[in-house]
Amino acid sequence: MKDLKHLIYFEELLRQAHNELVAQACDEGDLALAYNCSYIPEPLLDVEGCFSVRLRAPGCTSPDLATYYMTNRSCSYSKSILERAFEGGYNFISALIGQECCTTMNRMEQYFEYCDLIPNEKFYFACIDMPMKKGEWYAGYFRRQLEQKVTGPLAERFGIDFSEEKLREAIDRHNELCCIMTEIGDMRMAENPVITGYEYHVIQLVTLTCPKRLIMDKLRETLEELRKRKPDPKPWFRARVMVAGSEVDDPAFTKLVEMCGGIVVADRYCFGSLPGREVIEIRPGQDALDALAVHYMERNECPRPMGTEATVHRRQYLYELAKKYHAEGIILENMKFCEYWGYERAIAGKWLSEGYQVEGAVPTCQIETDYANASVGQLRTRFQAFVESLEIKRLQSPDD
């Protein structure tokens, strides 16, 4: 297939957190509001005069200083983010909005404040307590958290306008982005897609880490380009797979899967678009902040809630995604020492491979990774074997 016009530019933007567009937005007076979890409402941090930045630590291979503060048994994502903060890689941010997703993440975020890592006298840190259950009361509690820990303090400290008008404008801009990403993502459902999983991964990460107002024109161009793009005469891949798991913010991971013969057609992980790129609906009689609280509480599929009802629902969600995107198998990944995704991977792998409490079985490949993807050789062997097993299963299927 013909190379995408902006792909190399997008790849370059992902080489560091303080990239060209982030620097431009800061120079123009916008405030960079950082976050680390998909529970944090993006539009809330993308109101006029601000832009959201999902923190990554590209190229971090030895988080030695962070390990001193957080021990060897902390997940490498959290340690890598903290290491990059010690290096001064996030000096451009004005605030960090965290969420009590796990003790390790929470502790890492607290060190931004405890160790005075950001050279900004007005730097603000907050940690939101996200409810474990879904429902009207819990949405109200979440809304109050957003008011008490985000909109109120940021308005007072930086003069940010979180009025109904500005929030609705931010949601409208966010919804346009979501429509673009959903249409591009749906192209992966085709028998012979016009976009690779690697390309989609790069584009998705750019939408999370760059000021949206500065990339929208290139996203629109990319969508139009993909609408006209012609796929290769024959599919280049041997099997269709879905990746589900914790933090996968290195496109090299997806590229490795595809170099082994699989095309990644669905991205159900913490930096992915499923869920995460759905249009936010403001219902009649509902204000914008209510809509944000309800949307991010109802749509999120984080493994943090570990009750039976939530666990069963997440298995069904994975199964339905695999069928919708015609994935022949699922790669289940968790970051080493990630407690929530460690349990999630083991349970999902067992249930889906045996078809327990879902309509049918789906082959799975369970892996444990570190943030730097150091064990590339082992992963390549596992992926090659998994893709080959899916291909053999398809060839032996009586339906073919």
JSON list of C-alpha atoms in Angstrom, two decimals, residues 83-191:
[
{"chain": "A", "resi": 83, "resn": "GLU", "atom": "CA", "xyz": [12.21, 8.48, 35.84]},
{"chain": "A", "resi": 84, "resn": "ARG", "atom": "CA", "xyz": [11.40, 10.78, 32.94]},
{"chain": "A", "resi": 85, "resn": "ALA", "atom": "CA", "xyz": [10.01, 13.33, 35.42]},
{"chain": "A", "resi": 86, "resn": "PHE", "atom": "CA", "xyz": [13.29, 13.23, 37.37]},
{"chain": "A", "resi": 87, "resn": "GLU", "atom": "CA", "xyz": [15.09, 13.81, 34.05]},
{"chain": "A", "resi": 88, "resn": "GLY", "atom": "CA", "xyz": [13.01, 16.94, 33.44]},
{"chain": "A", "resi": 89, "resn": "GLY", "atom": "CA", "xyz": [11.03, 15.47, 30.57]},
{"chain": "A", "resi": 90, "resn": "TYR", "atom": "CA", "xyz": [7.70, 16.90, 31.77]},
{"chain": "A", "resi": 91, "resn": "ASN", "atom": "CA", "xyz": [8.83, 20.38, 32.85]},
{"chain": "A", "resi": 92, "resn": "PHE", "atom": "CA", "xyz": [6.35, 21.86, 30.38]},
{"chain": "A", "resi": 93, "resn": "ILE", "atom": "CA", "xyz": [3.20, 20.66, 32.19]},
{"chain": "A", "resi": 94, "resn": "SER", "atom": "CA", "xyz": [1.14, 22.90, 34.45]},
{"chain": "A", "resi": 95, "resn": "ALA", "atom": "CA", "xyz": [-0.87, 20.20, 36.19]},
{"chain": "A", "resi": 96, "resn": "LEU", "atom": "CA", "xyz": [-1.12, 16.45, 36.62]},
{"chain": "A", "resi": 97, "resn": "ILE", "atom": "CA", "xyz": [-4.56, 14.92, 37.11]},
{"chain": "A", "resi": 98, "resn": "GLY", "atom": "CA", "xyz": [-4.29, 11.40, 38.48]},
{"chain": "A", "resi": 99, "resn": "GLN", "atom": "CA", "xyz": [-6.72, 8.68, 39.45]},
{"chain": "A", "resi": 100, "resn": "GLU", "atom": "CA", "xyz": [-6.52, 6.09, 42.19]},
{"chain": "A", "resi": 101, "resn": "CYS", "atom": "CA", "xyz": [-6.39, 3.25, 39.69]},
{"chain": "A", "resi": 102, "resn": "CYS", "atom": "CA", "xyz": [-3.70, 1.39, 41.65]},
{"chain": "A", "resi": 103, "resn": "THR", "atom": "CA", "xyz": [-1.32, 2.05, 44.53]},
{"chain": "A", "resi": 104, "resn": "THR", "atom": "CA", "xyz": [1.75, 2.09, 42.27]},
{"chain": "A", "resi": 105, "resn": "MET", "atom": "CA", "xyz": [0.33, 4.64, 39.86]},
{"chain": "A", "resi": 106, "resn": "ASN", "atom": "CA", "xyz": [-0.96, 6.77, 42.70]},
{"chain": "A", "resi": 107, "resn": "ARG", "atom": "CA", "xyz": [2.41, 6.73, 44.46]},
{"chain": "A", "resi": 108, "resn": "MET", "atom": "CA", "xyz": [4.24, 7.63, 41.26]},
{"chain": "A", "resi": 109, "resn": "GLU", "atom": "CA", "xyz": [1.97, 10.62, 40.70]},
{"chain": "A", "resi": 110, "resn": "GLN", "atom": "CA", "xyz": [2.37, 11.79, 44.29]},
{"chain": "A", "resi": 111, "resn": "TYR", "atom": "CA", "xyz": [6.15, 12.00, 43.83]},
{"chain": "A", "resi": 112, "resn": "PHE", "atom": "CA", "xyz": [5.62, 14.76, 41.25]},
{"chain": "A", "resi": 113, "resn": "GLU", "atom": "CA", "xyz": [4.44, 16.89, 44.17]},
{"chain": "A", "resi": 114, "resn": "TYR", "atom": "CA", "xyz": [6.49, 15.42, 47.04]},
{"chain": "A", "resi": 115, "resn": "CYS", "atom": "CA", "xyz": [9.80, 15.76, 45.17]},
{"chain": "A", "resi": 116, "resn": "ASP", "atom": "CA", "xyz": [8.89, 19.10, 43.58]},
{"chain": "A", "resi": 117, "resn": "LEU", "atom": "CA", "xyz": [9.70, 17.69, 40.13]},
{"chain": "A", "resi": 118, "resn": "ILE", "atom": "CA", "xyz": [7.99, 20.35, 38.01]},
{"chain": "A", "resi": 119, "resn": "PRO", "atom": "CA", "xyz": [9.71, 23.78, 38.05]},
{"chain": "A", "resi": 120, "resn": "ASN", "atom": "CA", "xyz": [6.46, 25.71, 38.08]},
{"chain": "A", "resi": 121, "resn": "GLU", "atom": "CA", "xyz": [5.31, 27.55, 41.21]},
{"chain": "A", "resi": 122, "resn": "LYS", "atom": "CA", "xyz": [1.70, 27.08, 40.17]},
{"chain": "A", "resi": 123, "resn": "PHE", "atom": "CA", "xyz": [2.02, 23.36, 39.38]},
{"chain": "A", "resi": 124, "resn": "TYR", "atom": "CA", "xyz": [-1.09, 21.54, 40.53]},
{"chain": "A", "resi": 125, "resn": "PHE", "atom": "CA", "xyz": [-1.57, 17.85, 41.32]},
{"chain": "A", "resi": 126, "resn": "ALA", "atom": "CA", "xyz": [-4.83, 16.08, 42.11]},
{"chain": "A", "resi": 127, "resn": "CYS", "atom": "CA", "xyz": [-5.89, 12.46, 42.43]},
{"chain": "A", "resi": 128, "resn": "ILE", "atom": "CA", "xyz": [-9.49, 11.56, 41.63]},
{"chain": "A", "resi": 129, "resn": "ASP", "atom": "CA", "xyz": [-11.29, 8.77, 43.47]},
{"chain": "A", "resi": 130, "resn": "MET", "atom": "CA", "xyz": [-13.20, 6.98, 40.71]},
{"chain": "A", "resi": 131, "resn": "PRO", "atom": "CA", "xyz": [-16.22, 4.94, 41.92]},
{"chain": "A", "resi": 132, "resn": "MET", "atom": "CA", "xyz": [-15.94, 1.16, 41.67]},
{"chain": "A", "resi": 133, "resn": "LYS", "atom": "CA", "xyz": [-19.58, 0.78, 40.58]},
{"chain": "A", "resi": 134, "resn": "LYS", "atom": "CA", "xyz": [-21.79, 2.29, 37.89]},
{"chain": "A", "resi": 135, "resn": "GLY", "atom": "CA", "xyz": [-25.07, 4.06, 38.46]},
{"chain": "A", "resi": 136, "resn": "GLU", "atom": "CA", "xyz": [-26.71, 7.45, 39.00]},
{"chain": "A", "resi": 137, "resn": "TRP", "atom": "CA", "xyz": [-25.37, 8.01, 42.52]},
{"chain": "A", "resi": 138, "resn": "TYR", "atom": "CA", "xyz": [-21.85, 7.02, 41.50]},
{"chain": "A", "resi": 139, "resn": "ALA", "atom": "CA", "xyz": [-21.96, 9.36, 38.50]},
{"chain": "A", "resi": 140, "resn": "GLY", "atom": "CA", "xyz": [-22.93, 12.16, 40.89]},
{"chain": "A", "resi": 141, "resn": "TYR", "atom": "CA", "xyz": [-20.01, 11.30, 43.15]},
{"chain": "A", "resi": 142, "resn": "PHE", "atom": "CA", "xyz": [-17.64, 11.30, 40.18]},
{"chain": "A", "resi": 143, "resn": "ARG", "atom": "CA", "xyz": [-18.97, 14.70, 39.09]},
{"chain": "A", "resi": 144, "resn": "ARG", "atom": "CA", "xyz": [-18.33, 16.12, 42.56]},
{"chain": "A", "resi": 145, "resn": "GLN", "atom": "CA", "xyz": [-14.78, 14.78, 42.39]},
{"chain": "A", "resi": 146, "resn": "LEU", "atom": "CA", "xyz": [-14.25, 16.58, 39.09]},
{"chain": "A", "resi": 147, "resn": "GLU", "atom": "CA", "xyz": [-15.60, 19.83, 40.54]},
{"chain": "A", "resi": 148, "resn": "GLN", "atom": "CA", "xyz": [-13.64, 19.65, 43.79]},
{"chain": "A", "resi": 149, "resn": "LYS", "atom": "CA", "xyz": [-10.32, 18.42, 42.35]},
{"chain": "A", "resi": 150, "resn": "VAL", "atom": "CA", "xyz": [-10.22, 19.64, 38.75]},
{"chain": "A", "resi": 151, "resn": "THR", "atom": "CA", "xyz": [-12.47, 22.46, 37.60]},
{"chain": "A", "resi": 152, "resn": "GLY", "atom": "CA", "xyz": [-12.58, 24.42, 40.86]},
{"chain": "A", "resi": 153, "resn": "PRO", "atom": "CA", "xyz": [-8.84, 24.43, 41.69]},
{"chain": "A", "resi": 154, "resn": "LEU", "atom": "CA", "xyz": [-7.71, 24.91, 38.07]},
{"chain": "A", "resi": 155, "resn": "ALA", "atom": "CA", "xyz": [-10.10, 27.80, 37.58]},
{"chain": "A", "resi": 156, "resn": "GLU", "atom": "CA", "xyz": [-8.85, 29.45, 40.77]},
{"chain": "A", "resi": 157, "resn": "ARG", "atom": "CA", "xyz": [-5.15, 28.82, 40.12]},
{"chain": "A", "resi": 158, "resn": "PHE", "atom": "CA", "xyz": [-4.93, 29.45, 36.37]},
{"chain": "A", "resi": 159, "resn": "GLY", "atom": "CA", "xyz": [-8.15, 31.31, 35.55]},
{"chain": "A", "resi": 160, "resn": "ILE", "atom": "CA", "xyz": [-9.37, 28.55, 33.23]},
{"chain": "A", "resi": 161, "resn": "ASP", "atom": "CA", "xyz": [-12.95, 29.01, 32.05]},
{"chain": "A", "resi": 162, "resn": "PHE", "atom": "CA", "xyz": [-14.96, 25.81, 32.71]},
{"chain": "A", "resi": 163, "resn": "SER", "atom": "CA", "xyz": [-18.31, 27.38, 31.92]},
{"chain": "A", "resi": 164, "resn": "GLU", "atom": "CA", "xyz": [-21.07, 25.35, 30.30]},
{"chain": "A", "resi": 165, "resn": "GLU", "atom": "CA", "xyz": [-20.39, 27.04, 26.97]},
{"chain": "A", "resi": 166, "resn": "LYS", "atom": "CA", "xyz": [-16.66, 26.23, 27.01]},
{"chain": "A", "resi": 167, "resn": "LEU", "atom": "CA", "xyz": [-17.22, 22.63, 28.12]},
{"chain": "A", "resi": 168, "resn": "ARG", "atom": "CA", "xyz": [-19.72, 22.03, 25.34]},
{"chain": "A", "resi": 169, "resn": "GLU", "atom": "CA", "xyz": [-17.29, 23.49, 22.80]},
{"chain": "A", "resi": 170, "resn": "ALA", "atom": "CA", "xyz": [-14.57, 21.15, 24.10]},
{"chain": "A", "resi": 171, "resn": "ILE", "atom": "CA", "xyz": [-16.93, 18.17, 23.86]},
{"chain": "A", "resi": 172, "resn": "ASP", "atom": "CA", "xyz": [-17.87, 19.13, 20.29]},
{"chain": "A", "resi": 173, "resn": "ARG", "atom": "CA", "xyz": [-14.19, 19.22, 19.30]},
{"chain": "A", "resi": 174, "resn": "HIS", "atom": "CA", "xyz": [-13.60, 15.92, 21.07]},
{"chain": "A", "resi": 175, "resn": "ASN", "atom": "CA", "xyz": [-16.56, 14.33, 19.29]},
{"chain": "A", "resi": 176, "resn": "GLU", "atom": "CA", "xyz": [-15.18, 15.35, 15.89]},
{"chain": "A", "resi": 177, "resn": "LEU", "atom": "CA", "xyz": [-11.90, 13.66, 16.78]},
{"chain": "A", "resi": 178, "resn": "CYS", "atom": "CA", "xyz": [-13.77, 10.55, 17.94]},
{"chain": "A", "resi": 179, "resn": "CYS", "atom": "CA", "xyz": [-15.77, 10.38, 14.70]},
{"chain": "A", "resi": 180, "resn": "ILE", "atom": "CA", "xyz": [-12.55, 10.51, 12.67]},
{"chain": "A", "resi": 181, "resn": "MET", "atom": "CA", "xyz": [-10.81, 7.86, 14.78]},
{"chain": "A", "resi": 182, "resn": "THR", "atom": "CA", "xyz": [-13.87, 5.61, 14.80]},
{"chain": "A", "resi": 183, "resn": "GLU", "atom": "CA", "xyz": [-14.21, 5.73, 11.02]},
{"chain": "A", "resi": 184, "resn": "ILE", "atom": "CA", "xyz": [-10.50, 5.00, 10.59]},
{"chain": "A", "resi": 185, "resn": "GLY", "atom": "CA", "xyz": [-10.68, 2.24, 13.20]},
{"chain": "A", "resi": 186, "resn": "ASP", "atom": "CA", "xyz": [-13.69, 0.63, 11.56]},
{"chain": "A", "resi": 187, "resn": "MET", "atom": "CA", "xyz": [-11.66, 0.23, 8.37]},
{"chain": "A", "resi": 188, "resn": "ARG", "atom": "CA", "xyz": [-9.85, -2.58, 10.19]},
{"chain": "A", "resi": 189, "resn": "MET", "atom": "CA", "xyz": [-13.02, -4.69, 9.97]},
{"chain": "A", "resi": 190, "resn": "ALA", "atom": "CA", "xyz": [-12.56, -5.15, 6.21]},
{"chain": "A", "resi": 191, "resn": "GLU", "atom": "CA", "xyz": [-11.37, -8.48, 4.89]}
]
